Coordinates of C-alpha atoms and ligand atoms in Angstrom, one line a residue:
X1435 CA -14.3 4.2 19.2
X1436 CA -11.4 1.9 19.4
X1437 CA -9.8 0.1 16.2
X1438 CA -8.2 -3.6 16.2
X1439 CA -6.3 -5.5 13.8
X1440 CA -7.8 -8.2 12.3
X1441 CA -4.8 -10.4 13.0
X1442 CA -5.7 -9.8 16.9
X1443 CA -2.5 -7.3 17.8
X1444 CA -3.4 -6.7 21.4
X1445 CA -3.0 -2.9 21.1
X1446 CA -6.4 -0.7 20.5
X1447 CA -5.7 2.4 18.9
X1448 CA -8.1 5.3 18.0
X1449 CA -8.8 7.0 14.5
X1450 CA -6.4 9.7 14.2
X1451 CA -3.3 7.3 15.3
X1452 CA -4.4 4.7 12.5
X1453 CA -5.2 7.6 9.7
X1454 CA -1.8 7.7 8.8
X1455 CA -0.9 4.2 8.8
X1456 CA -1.6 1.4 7.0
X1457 CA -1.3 -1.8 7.4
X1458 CA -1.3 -3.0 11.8
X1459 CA 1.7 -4.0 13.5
X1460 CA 0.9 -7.7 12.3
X1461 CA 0.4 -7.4 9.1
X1462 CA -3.6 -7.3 9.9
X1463 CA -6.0 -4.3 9.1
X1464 CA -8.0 -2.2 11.2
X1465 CA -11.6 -2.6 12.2
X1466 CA -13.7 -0.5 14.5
X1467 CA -14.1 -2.7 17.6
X1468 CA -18.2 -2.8 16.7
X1469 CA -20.0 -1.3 13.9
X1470 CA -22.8 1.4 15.1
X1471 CA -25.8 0.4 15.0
X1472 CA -28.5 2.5 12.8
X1473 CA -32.7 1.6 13.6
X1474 CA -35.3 2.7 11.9
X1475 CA -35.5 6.2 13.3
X1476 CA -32.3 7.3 13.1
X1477 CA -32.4 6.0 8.9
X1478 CA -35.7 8.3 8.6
X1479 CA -33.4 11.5 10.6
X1480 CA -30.7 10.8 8.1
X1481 CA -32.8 10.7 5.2
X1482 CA -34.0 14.3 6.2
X1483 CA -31.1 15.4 6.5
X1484 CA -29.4 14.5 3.5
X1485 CA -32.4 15.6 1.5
X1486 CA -32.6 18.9 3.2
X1487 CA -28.3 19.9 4.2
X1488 CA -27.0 17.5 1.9
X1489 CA -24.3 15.2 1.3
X1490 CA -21.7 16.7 3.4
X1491 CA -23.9 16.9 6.5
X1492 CA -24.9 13.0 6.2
X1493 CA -21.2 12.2 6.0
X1494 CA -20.6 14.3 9.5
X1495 CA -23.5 12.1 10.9
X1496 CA -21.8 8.9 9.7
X1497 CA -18.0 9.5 10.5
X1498 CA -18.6 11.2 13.5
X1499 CA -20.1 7.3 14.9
X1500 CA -16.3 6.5 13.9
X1501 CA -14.1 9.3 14.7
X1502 CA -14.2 10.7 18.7
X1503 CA -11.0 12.4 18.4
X1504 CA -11.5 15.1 16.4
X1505 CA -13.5 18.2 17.5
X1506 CA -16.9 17.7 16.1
X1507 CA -16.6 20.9 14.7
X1508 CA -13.8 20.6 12.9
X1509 CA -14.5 17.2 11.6
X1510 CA -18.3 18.5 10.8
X1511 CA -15.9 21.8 8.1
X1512 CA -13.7 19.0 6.9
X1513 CA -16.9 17.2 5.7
X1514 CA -18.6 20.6 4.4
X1515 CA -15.0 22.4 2.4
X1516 CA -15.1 18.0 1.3
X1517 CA -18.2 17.5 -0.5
X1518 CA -19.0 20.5 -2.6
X1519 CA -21.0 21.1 -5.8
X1520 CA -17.6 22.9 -7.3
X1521 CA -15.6 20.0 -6.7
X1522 CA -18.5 16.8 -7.2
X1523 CA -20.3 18.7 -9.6
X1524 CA -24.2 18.3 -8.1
X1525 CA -25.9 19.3 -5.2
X1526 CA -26.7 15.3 -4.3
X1527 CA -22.6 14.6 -5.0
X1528 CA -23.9 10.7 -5.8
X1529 CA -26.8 11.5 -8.1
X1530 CA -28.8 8.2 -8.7
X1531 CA -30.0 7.6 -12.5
X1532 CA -32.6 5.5 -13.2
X1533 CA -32.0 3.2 -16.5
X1534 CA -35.1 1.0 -16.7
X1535 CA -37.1 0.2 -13.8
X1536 CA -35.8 0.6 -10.7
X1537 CA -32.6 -0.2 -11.9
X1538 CA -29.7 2.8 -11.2
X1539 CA -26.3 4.2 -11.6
X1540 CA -25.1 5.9 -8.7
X1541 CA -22.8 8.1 -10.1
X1542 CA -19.7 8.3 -7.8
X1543 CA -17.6 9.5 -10.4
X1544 CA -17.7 13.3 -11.0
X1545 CA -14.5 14.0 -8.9
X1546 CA -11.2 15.5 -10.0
X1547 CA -10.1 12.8 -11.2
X1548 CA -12.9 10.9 -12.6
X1549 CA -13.3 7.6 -10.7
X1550 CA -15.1 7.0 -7.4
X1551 CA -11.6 6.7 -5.1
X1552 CA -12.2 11.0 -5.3
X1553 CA -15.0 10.2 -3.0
X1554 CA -12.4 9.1 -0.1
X1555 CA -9.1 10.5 -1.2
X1556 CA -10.4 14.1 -1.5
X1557 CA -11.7 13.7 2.4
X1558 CA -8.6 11.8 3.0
X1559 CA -6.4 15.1 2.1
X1560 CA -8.3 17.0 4.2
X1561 CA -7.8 14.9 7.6
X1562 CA -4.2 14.2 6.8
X1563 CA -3.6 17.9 6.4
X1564 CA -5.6 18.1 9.6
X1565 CA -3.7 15.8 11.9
X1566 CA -0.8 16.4 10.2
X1567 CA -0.5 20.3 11.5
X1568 CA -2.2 19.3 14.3
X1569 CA 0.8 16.7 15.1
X1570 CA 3.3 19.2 13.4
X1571 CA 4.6 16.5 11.2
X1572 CA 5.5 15.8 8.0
X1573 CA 4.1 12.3 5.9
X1574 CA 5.7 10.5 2.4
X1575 CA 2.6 8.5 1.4
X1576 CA 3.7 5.8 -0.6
X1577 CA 1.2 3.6 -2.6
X1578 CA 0.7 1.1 -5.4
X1579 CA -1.8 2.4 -8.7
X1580 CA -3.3 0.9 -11.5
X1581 CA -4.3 4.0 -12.5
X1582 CA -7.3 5.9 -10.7
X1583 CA -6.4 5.3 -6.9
X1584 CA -2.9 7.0 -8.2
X1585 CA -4.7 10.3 -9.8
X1586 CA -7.0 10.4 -7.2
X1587 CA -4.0 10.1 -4.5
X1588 CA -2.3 12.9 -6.1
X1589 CA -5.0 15.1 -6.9
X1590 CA -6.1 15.4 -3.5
X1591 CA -2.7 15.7 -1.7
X1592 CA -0.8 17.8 -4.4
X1593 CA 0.1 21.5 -2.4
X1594 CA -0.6 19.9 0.6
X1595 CA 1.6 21.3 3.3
X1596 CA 3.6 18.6 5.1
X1597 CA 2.9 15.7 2.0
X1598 CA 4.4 13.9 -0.2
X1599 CA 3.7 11.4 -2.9
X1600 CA 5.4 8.6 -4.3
X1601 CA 3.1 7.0 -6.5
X1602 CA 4.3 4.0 -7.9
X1603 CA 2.3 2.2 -11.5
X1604 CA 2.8 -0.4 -13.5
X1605 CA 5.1 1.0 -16.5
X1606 CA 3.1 1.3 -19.8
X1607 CA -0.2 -0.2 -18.3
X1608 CA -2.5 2.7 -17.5
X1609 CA -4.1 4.4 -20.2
X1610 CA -3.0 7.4 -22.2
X1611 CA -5.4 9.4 -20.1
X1612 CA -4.5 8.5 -16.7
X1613 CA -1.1 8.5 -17.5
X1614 CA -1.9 12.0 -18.4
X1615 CA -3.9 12.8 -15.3
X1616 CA -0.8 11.9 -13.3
X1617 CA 2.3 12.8 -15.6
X1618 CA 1.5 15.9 -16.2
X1619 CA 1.0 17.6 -12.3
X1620 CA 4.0 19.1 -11.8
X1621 CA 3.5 19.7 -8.4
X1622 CA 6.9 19.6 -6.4
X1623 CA 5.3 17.2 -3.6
X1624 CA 4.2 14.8 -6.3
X1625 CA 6.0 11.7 -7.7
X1626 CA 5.9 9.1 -10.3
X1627 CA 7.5 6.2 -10.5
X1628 CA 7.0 4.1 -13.2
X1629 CA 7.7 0.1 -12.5
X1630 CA 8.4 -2.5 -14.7
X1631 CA 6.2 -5.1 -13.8
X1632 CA 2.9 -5.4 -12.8
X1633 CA 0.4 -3.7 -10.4
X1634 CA 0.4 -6.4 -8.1
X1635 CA 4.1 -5.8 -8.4
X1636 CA 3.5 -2.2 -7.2
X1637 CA 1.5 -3.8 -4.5
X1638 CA 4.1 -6.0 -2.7
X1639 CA 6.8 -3.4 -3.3
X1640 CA 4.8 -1.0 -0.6
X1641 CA 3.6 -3.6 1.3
X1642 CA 7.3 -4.3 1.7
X1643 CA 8.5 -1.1 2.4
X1644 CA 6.1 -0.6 5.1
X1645 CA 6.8 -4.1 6.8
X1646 CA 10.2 -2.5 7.4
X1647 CA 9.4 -0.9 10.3
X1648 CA 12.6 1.2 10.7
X1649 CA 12.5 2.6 7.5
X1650 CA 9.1 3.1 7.7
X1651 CA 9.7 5.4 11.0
X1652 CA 12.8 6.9 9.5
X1653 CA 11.1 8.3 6.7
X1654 CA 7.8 8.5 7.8
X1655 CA 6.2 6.4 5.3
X1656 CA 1.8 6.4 5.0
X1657 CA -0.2 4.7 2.7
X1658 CA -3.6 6.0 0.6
X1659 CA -4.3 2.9 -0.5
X1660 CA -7.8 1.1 -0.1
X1661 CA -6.7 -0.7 3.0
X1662 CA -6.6 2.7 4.2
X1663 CA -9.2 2.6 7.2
X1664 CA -10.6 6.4 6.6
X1665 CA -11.2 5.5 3.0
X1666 CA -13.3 2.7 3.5
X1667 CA -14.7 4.6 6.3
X1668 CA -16.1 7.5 3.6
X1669 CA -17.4 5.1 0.9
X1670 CA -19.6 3.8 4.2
X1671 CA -21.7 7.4 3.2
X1672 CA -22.8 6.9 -0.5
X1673 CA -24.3 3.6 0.6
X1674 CA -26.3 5.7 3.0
X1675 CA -27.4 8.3 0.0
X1676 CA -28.5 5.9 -2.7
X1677 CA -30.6 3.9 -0.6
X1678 CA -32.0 7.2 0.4
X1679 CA -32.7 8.1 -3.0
X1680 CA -34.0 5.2 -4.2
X1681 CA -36.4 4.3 -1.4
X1682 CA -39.6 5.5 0.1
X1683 CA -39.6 7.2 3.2
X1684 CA -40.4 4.1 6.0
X1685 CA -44.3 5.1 7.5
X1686 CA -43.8 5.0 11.3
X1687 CA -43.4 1.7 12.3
X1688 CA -43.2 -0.1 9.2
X1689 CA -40.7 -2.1 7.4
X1690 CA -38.1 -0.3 5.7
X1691 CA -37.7 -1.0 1.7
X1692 CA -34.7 -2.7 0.9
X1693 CA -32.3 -1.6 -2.0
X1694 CA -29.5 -4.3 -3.8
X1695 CA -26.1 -2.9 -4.8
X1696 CA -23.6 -4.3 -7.7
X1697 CA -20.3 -3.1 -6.9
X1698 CA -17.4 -3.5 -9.4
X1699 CA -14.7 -4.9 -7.6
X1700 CA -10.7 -5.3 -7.0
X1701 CA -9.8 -4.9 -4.1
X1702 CA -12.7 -5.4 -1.6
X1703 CA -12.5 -2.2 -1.1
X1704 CA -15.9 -0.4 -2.0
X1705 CA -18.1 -3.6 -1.6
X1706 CA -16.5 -3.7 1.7
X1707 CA -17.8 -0.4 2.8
X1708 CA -21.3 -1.8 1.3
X1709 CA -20.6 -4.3 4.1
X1710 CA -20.3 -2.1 7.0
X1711 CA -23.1 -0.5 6.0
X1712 CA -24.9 -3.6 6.1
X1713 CA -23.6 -4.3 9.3
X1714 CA -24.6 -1.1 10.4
X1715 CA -28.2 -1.6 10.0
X1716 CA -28.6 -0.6 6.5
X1717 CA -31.3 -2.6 5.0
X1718 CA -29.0 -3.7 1.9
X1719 CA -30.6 -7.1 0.3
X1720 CA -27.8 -8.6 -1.8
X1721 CA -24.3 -6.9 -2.2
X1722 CA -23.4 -8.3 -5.6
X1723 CA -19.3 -8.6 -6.5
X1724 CA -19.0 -8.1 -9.7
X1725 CA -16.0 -9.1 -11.2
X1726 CA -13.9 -9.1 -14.3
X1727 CA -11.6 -12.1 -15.6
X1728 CA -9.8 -11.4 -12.9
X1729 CA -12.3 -13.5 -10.3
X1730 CA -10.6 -14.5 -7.4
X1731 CA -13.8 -13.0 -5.5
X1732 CA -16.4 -14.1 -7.8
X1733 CA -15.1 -18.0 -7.2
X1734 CA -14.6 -17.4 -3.5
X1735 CA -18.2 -16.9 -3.2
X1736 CA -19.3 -19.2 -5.5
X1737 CA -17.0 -21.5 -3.6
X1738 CA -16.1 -20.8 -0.6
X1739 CA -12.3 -21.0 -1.8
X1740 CA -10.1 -17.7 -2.1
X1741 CA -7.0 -18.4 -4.1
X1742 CA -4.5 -15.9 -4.6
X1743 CA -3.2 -16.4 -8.1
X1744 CA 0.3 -15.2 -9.3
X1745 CA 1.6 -12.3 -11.6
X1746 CA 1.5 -14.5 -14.5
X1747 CA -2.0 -16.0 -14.0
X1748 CA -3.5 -12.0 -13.7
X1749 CA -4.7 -11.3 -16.8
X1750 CA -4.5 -7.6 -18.2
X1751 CA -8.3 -6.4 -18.9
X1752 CA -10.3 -3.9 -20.3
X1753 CA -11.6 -2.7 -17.0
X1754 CA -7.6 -2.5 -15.6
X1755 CA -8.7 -1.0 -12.1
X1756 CA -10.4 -4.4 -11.7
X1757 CA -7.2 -6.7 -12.5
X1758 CA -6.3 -7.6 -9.0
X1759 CA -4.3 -11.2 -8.0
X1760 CA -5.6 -11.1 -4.7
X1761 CA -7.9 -8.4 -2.6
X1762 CA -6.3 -7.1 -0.4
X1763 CA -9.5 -5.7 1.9
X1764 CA -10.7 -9.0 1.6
X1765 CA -9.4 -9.9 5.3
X1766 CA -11.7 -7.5 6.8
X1767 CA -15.1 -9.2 5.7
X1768 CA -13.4 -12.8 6.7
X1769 CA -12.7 -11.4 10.1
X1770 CA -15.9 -10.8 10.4
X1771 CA -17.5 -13.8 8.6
X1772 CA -15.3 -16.0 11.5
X1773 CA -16.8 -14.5 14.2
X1774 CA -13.8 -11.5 14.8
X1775 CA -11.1 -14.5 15.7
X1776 CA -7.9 -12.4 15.0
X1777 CA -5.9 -16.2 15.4
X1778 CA -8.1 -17.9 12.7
X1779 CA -7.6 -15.0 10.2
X1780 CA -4.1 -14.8 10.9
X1781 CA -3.5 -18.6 10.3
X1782 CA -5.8 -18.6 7.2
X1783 CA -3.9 -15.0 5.3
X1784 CA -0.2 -15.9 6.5
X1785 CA 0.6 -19.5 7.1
X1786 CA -2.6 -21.1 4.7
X1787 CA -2.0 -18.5 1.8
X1788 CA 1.9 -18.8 2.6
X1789 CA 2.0 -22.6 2.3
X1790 CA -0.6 -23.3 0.0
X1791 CA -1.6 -20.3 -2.4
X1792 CA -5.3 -20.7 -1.3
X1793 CA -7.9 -21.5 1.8
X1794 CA -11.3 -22.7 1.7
X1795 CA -14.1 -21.7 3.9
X1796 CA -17.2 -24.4 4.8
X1797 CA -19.0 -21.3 6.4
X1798 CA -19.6 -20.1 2.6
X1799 CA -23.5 -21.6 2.9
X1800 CA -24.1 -18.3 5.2
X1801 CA -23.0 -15.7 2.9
X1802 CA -23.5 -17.3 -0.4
X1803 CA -27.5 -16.5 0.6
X1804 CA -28.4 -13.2 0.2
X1805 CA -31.6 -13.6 2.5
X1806 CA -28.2 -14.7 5.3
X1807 CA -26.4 -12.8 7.3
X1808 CA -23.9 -10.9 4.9
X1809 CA -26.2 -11.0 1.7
X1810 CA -23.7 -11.4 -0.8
X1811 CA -23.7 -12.5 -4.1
X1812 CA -21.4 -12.5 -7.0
X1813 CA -20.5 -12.6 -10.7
X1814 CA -18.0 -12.6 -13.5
X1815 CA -18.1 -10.3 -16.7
X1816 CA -15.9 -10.8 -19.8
X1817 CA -14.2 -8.7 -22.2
X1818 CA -17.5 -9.4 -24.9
X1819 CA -19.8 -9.2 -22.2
X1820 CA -18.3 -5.6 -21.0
X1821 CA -18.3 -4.6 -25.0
X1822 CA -22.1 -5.6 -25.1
X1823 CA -23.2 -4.0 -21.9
X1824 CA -21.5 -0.4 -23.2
X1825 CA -23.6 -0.9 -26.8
X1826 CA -26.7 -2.0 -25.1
X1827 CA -27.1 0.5 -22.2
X1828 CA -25.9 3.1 -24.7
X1829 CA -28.3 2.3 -27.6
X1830 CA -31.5 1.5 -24.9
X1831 CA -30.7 4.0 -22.5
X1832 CA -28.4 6.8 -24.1
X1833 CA -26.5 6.5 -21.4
X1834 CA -22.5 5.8 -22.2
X1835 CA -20.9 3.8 -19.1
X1836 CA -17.2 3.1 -18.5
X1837 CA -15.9 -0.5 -18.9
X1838 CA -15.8 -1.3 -14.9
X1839 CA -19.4 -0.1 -14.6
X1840 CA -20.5 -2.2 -17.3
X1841 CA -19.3 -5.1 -15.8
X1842 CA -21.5 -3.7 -12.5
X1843 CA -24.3 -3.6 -14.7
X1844 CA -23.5 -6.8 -16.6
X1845 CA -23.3 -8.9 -13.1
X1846 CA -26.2 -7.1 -11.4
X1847 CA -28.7 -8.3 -14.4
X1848 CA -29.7 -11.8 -12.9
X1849 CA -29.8 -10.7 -9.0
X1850 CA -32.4 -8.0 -10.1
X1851 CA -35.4 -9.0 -7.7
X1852 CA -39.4 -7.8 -7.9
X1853 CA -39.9 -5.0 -5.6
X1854 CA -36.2 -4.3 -4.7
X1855 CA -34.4 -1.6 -6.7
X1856 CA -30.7 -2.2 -8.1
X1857 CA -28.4 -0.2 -7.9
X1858 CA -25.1 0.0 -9.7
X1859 CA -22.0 1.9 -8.3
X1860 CA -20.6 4.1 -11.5
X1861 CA -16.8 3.4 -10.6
X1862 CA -15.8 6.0 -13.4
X1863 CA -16.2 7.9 -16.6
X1864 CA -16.0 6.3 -20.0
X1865 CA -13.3 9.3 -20.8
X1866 CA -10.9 7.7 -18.6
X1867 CA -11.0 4.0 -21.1
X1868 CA -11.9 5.4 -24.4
X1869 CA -10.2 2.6 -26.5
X1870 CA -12.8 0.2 -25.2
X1871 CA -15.7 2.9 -25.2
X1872 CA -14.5 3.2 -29.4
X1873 CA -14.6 -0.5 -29.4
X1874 CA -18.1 -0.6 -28.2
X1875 CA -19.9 2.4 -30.0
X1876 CA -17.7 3.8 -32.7
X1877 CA -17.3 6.6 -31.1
X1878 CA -15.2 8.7 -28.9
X1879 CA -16.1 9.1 -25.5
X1880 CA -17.3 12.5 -24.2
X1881 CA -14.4 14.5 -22.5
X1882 CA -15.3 17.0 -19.8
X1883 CA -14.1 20.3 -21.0
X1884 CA -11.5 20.8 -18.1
X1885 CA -9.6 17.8 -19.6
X1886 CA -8.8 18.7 -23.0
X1887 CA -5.7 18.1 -24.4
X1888 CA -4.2 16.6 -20.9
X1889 CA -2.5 13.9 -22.9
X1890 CA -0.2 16.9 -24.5
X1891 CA 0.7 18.1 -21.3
X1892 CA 4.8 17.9 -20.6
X1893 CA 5.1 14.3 -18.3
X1894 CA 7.0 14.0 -14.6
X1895 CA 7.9 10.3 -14.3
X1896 CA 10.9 8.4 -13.1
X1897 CA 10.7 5.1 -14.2
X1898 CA 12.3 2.3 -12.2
X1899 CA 13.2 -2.0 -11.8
X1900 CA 10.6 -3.6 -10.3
X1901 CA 12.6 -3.9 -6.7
X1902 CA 12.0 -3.3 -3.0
X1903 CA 15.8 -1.3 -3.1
X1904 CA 15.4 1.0 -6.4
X1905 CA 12.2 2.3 -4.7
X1906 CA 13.7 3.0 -1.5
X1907 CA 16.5 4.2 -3.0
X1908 CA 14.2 6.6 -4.5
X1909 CA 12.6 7.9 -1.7
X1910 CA 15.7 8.3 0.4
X1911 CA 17.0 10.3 -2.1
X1912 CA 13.8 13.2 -2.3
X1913 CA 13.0 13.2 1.2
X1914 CA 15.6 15.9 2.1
Ligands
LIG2816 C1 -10.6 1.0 -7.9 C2 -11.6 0.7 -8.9 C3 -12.4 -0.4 -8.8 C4 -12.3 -1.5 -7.7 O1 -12.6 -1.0 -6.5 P1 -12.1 -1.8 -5.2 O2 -12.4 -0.9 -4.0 O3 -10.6 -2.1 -5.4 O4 -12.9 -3.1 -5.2 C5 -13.4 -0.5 -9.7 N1 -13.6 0.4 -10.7 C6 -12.8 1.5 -10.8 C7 -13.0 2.4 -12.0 C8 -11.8 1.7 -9.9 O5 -11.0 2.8 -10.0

């Protein structure tokens, strides 16, 4: 398998070359040169397989269509030491709960840290410490946090031989439990840096480290965040398990069942692993974006318009991994929504969006239909509605869910069709927001045992200006 940029660099690289790098030499992101297709048969193999060597054999089965340059047996005990009961906490790893009828929570959120992005990052460690011995080289992954792809970054890189991270967060912005999930590792290969600004000015401060090319070689700088093509790659798997969970076994022959999933989004990032799936044969119905006030995604589908918006028009939420300005996976379901034409995509993201803050799209009819070709569909939940959704699926179902999976839930509500079950991605535990969850119920949230008292723990955190130099400066200066 070969990966391209979506901004149509001529070069064709394979999976272990792009693993550590982030964005292409264009400023595009990396796509397999075809999605793998997946029939009827090989669903019905899978399904067998999952049910019988579990989670970690089905994401073998799956990465293995992506990755042909690593021995299949060592990629096969990176996916087995990956996805364990110790470190997911079930034999399934993305247990499905049923609420009412055929409506779920997939619960992706049992990780180290307590948010789905464990789910990639913790297989994400494990290949970079791979290829990273295997290359005899050393990485300084730099990224960009709102809070859980930070943690989640750090908890599965921290000891790693031949890593560091320099983790950068909007200053003040997180809450008191992530902040303590990340301050308090005092790892030596860890680092925080604390901005003063915003996450998306987090964002553009790695994006613009790593368009400088030499300093990017000098240092060695990588990137874990959800442009990341591995990462995307391993969400591809838990697609795969729920609908094997909640579907029937297909009789030979017959049609498969379909299954709908709501997928809280920022970045583009999950619900764009929901689309390779798709693409990949699986029989999703409707992938439903669920967004917060923060809709740039939930208009361009309504729409057919995506426009950016600026720091000052991103509004600071109660489901904070969802506050995004613009998503920056996006690009990868427009390349393929035009048809893979690396010019188009390139005009639309850097001289459209450059000049005019926005593009719109007239193809919008043929993914605005769910029975279409992309089947997606999308929504917008508020700061009441999130509230509400916490009471009502704690006092109907006893079930308490975190403010960016009640916005899942809230969104998926009116896409709910006869015959096809829902399911909601569970993007994290209510621990990890517990001002809204008090807000809601009165109550605090439950905290897993292995957390208590975190927020006590001594802090490592170097705050810093929100500029492209103090960062760099930063990084020059612990790289010795
Ligand atoms: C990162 C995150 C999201 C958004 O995921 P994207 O891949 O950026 O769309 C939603 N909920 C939680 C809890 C997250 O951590």
């Amino acid at each position: 398998m070969k990966y391209l940029s979506t901004r149509g660099h001529a070069d064709r690289k394979r999976f272990c070359e792009i693993l550590l790098e982030g964005l292409a030499p264009d400023g595009g992101l990396y796509l397999p040169e075809h999605y793998p297709q997946v029939d009827t048969a090989t669903l019905e193999v899978w399904r067998a397989l999952y049910d019988q060597h579990g989670y970690a054999a089905l994401a073998f089965e799956i990465l293995s269509l992506y990755i042909d340059d690593i021995p299949a047996e060592e990629l096969r005990d990176i996916c087995q030491r990956t996805y364990t009961k110790a470190v997911f906490g079930t034999d399934e790893i993305v247990p499905l709960r049923e609420l009412e009828n055929s409506f779920f929570l997939e619960a992706l959120s049992n990780g180290p840290t307590l948010a789905f992005k464990d789910m990639a990052m913790q297989l994400l460690g494990n290949l970079f410490e791979y290829e990273l011995a295997r290359r005899g080289e050393q990485l300084n992954i730099l990224g960009a946090t709102s809070g859980d792809t930070g943690s989640a970054a750090e908890y599965a890189m921290r000891g790693k031989q031949g890593v560091r991270v320099f983790m950068t967060s909007p200053k003040g912005r997180m809450s008191p439990f992530q902040q303590a999930q990340m301050f308090s590792l005092q790892d030596a290969n860890i680092h925080n840096l604390a901005i003063e600004g915003v996450f998306d000015d987090c964002q553009d401060i790695v994006k613009a480290v790593s368009n400088d090319l030499d300093f990017k070689r000098k240092y060695r700088i990588g990137t874990v965040n959800s442009i990341n093509w591995a990462r995307l790659l391993a969400q591809v798997v838990y697609y795969f398990a729920g609908y094997f969970q909640a579907s029937r076994a297909t009789p030979e022959g017959g049609t498969p069942d379909t299954v709908s999933f709501s997928v809280p989004s920022g970045n583009f990032g999950n619900v764009c692993a929901g689309h390779v799936a798709r693409m990949m044969g699986l029989p999703i119905q409707k992938l439903v974006v669920a967004t917060n006030e923060n809709d740039v995604l939930d208009e361009f589908f309504r729409t057919g318009i995506y426009r950016v918006r600026g720091s000052a028009d991103t509004h600071e939420t109660s489901s904070p991994s969802m506050d995004i300005s613009k998503a920056s996976n996006f690009e990868r379901f427009v390349f393929d929504l035009l048809g893979r034409d690396g010019s188009e995509v390139k005009r639309l993201f850097s001289d459209e969006l450059g000049s005019k803050g926005f593009f719109e799209l007239h193809e919008h009819a043929s993914f605005a239909d769910a029975s279409g070709k992309y089947g997606f569909a999308s929504g917008r939940s508020s700061h009441a509605d999130r509230v509400d959704t916490i009471r009502d699926t704690w006092k109907r179902h006893a079930t308490m869910i975190d403010p960016h999976t009640a916005d899942g839930v809230k969104v998926a509500r009116p896409f709910v069709e006869k015959g096809v079950p829902m399911i909601v991605l569970e993007t994290a535990l209510p621990i990890k927001f517990a001002a809204t969850i008090v807000e809601a119920l009165d109550q605090e949230p439950e905290r897993p045992p292995a957390f208590d008292g975190i927020e006590a723990l001594p802090k490592r955190v170097t705050d810093l200006p929100a500029g492209v130099s103090a960062v760099k400066d930063y990084i020059v200066r612990h790289c010795a």
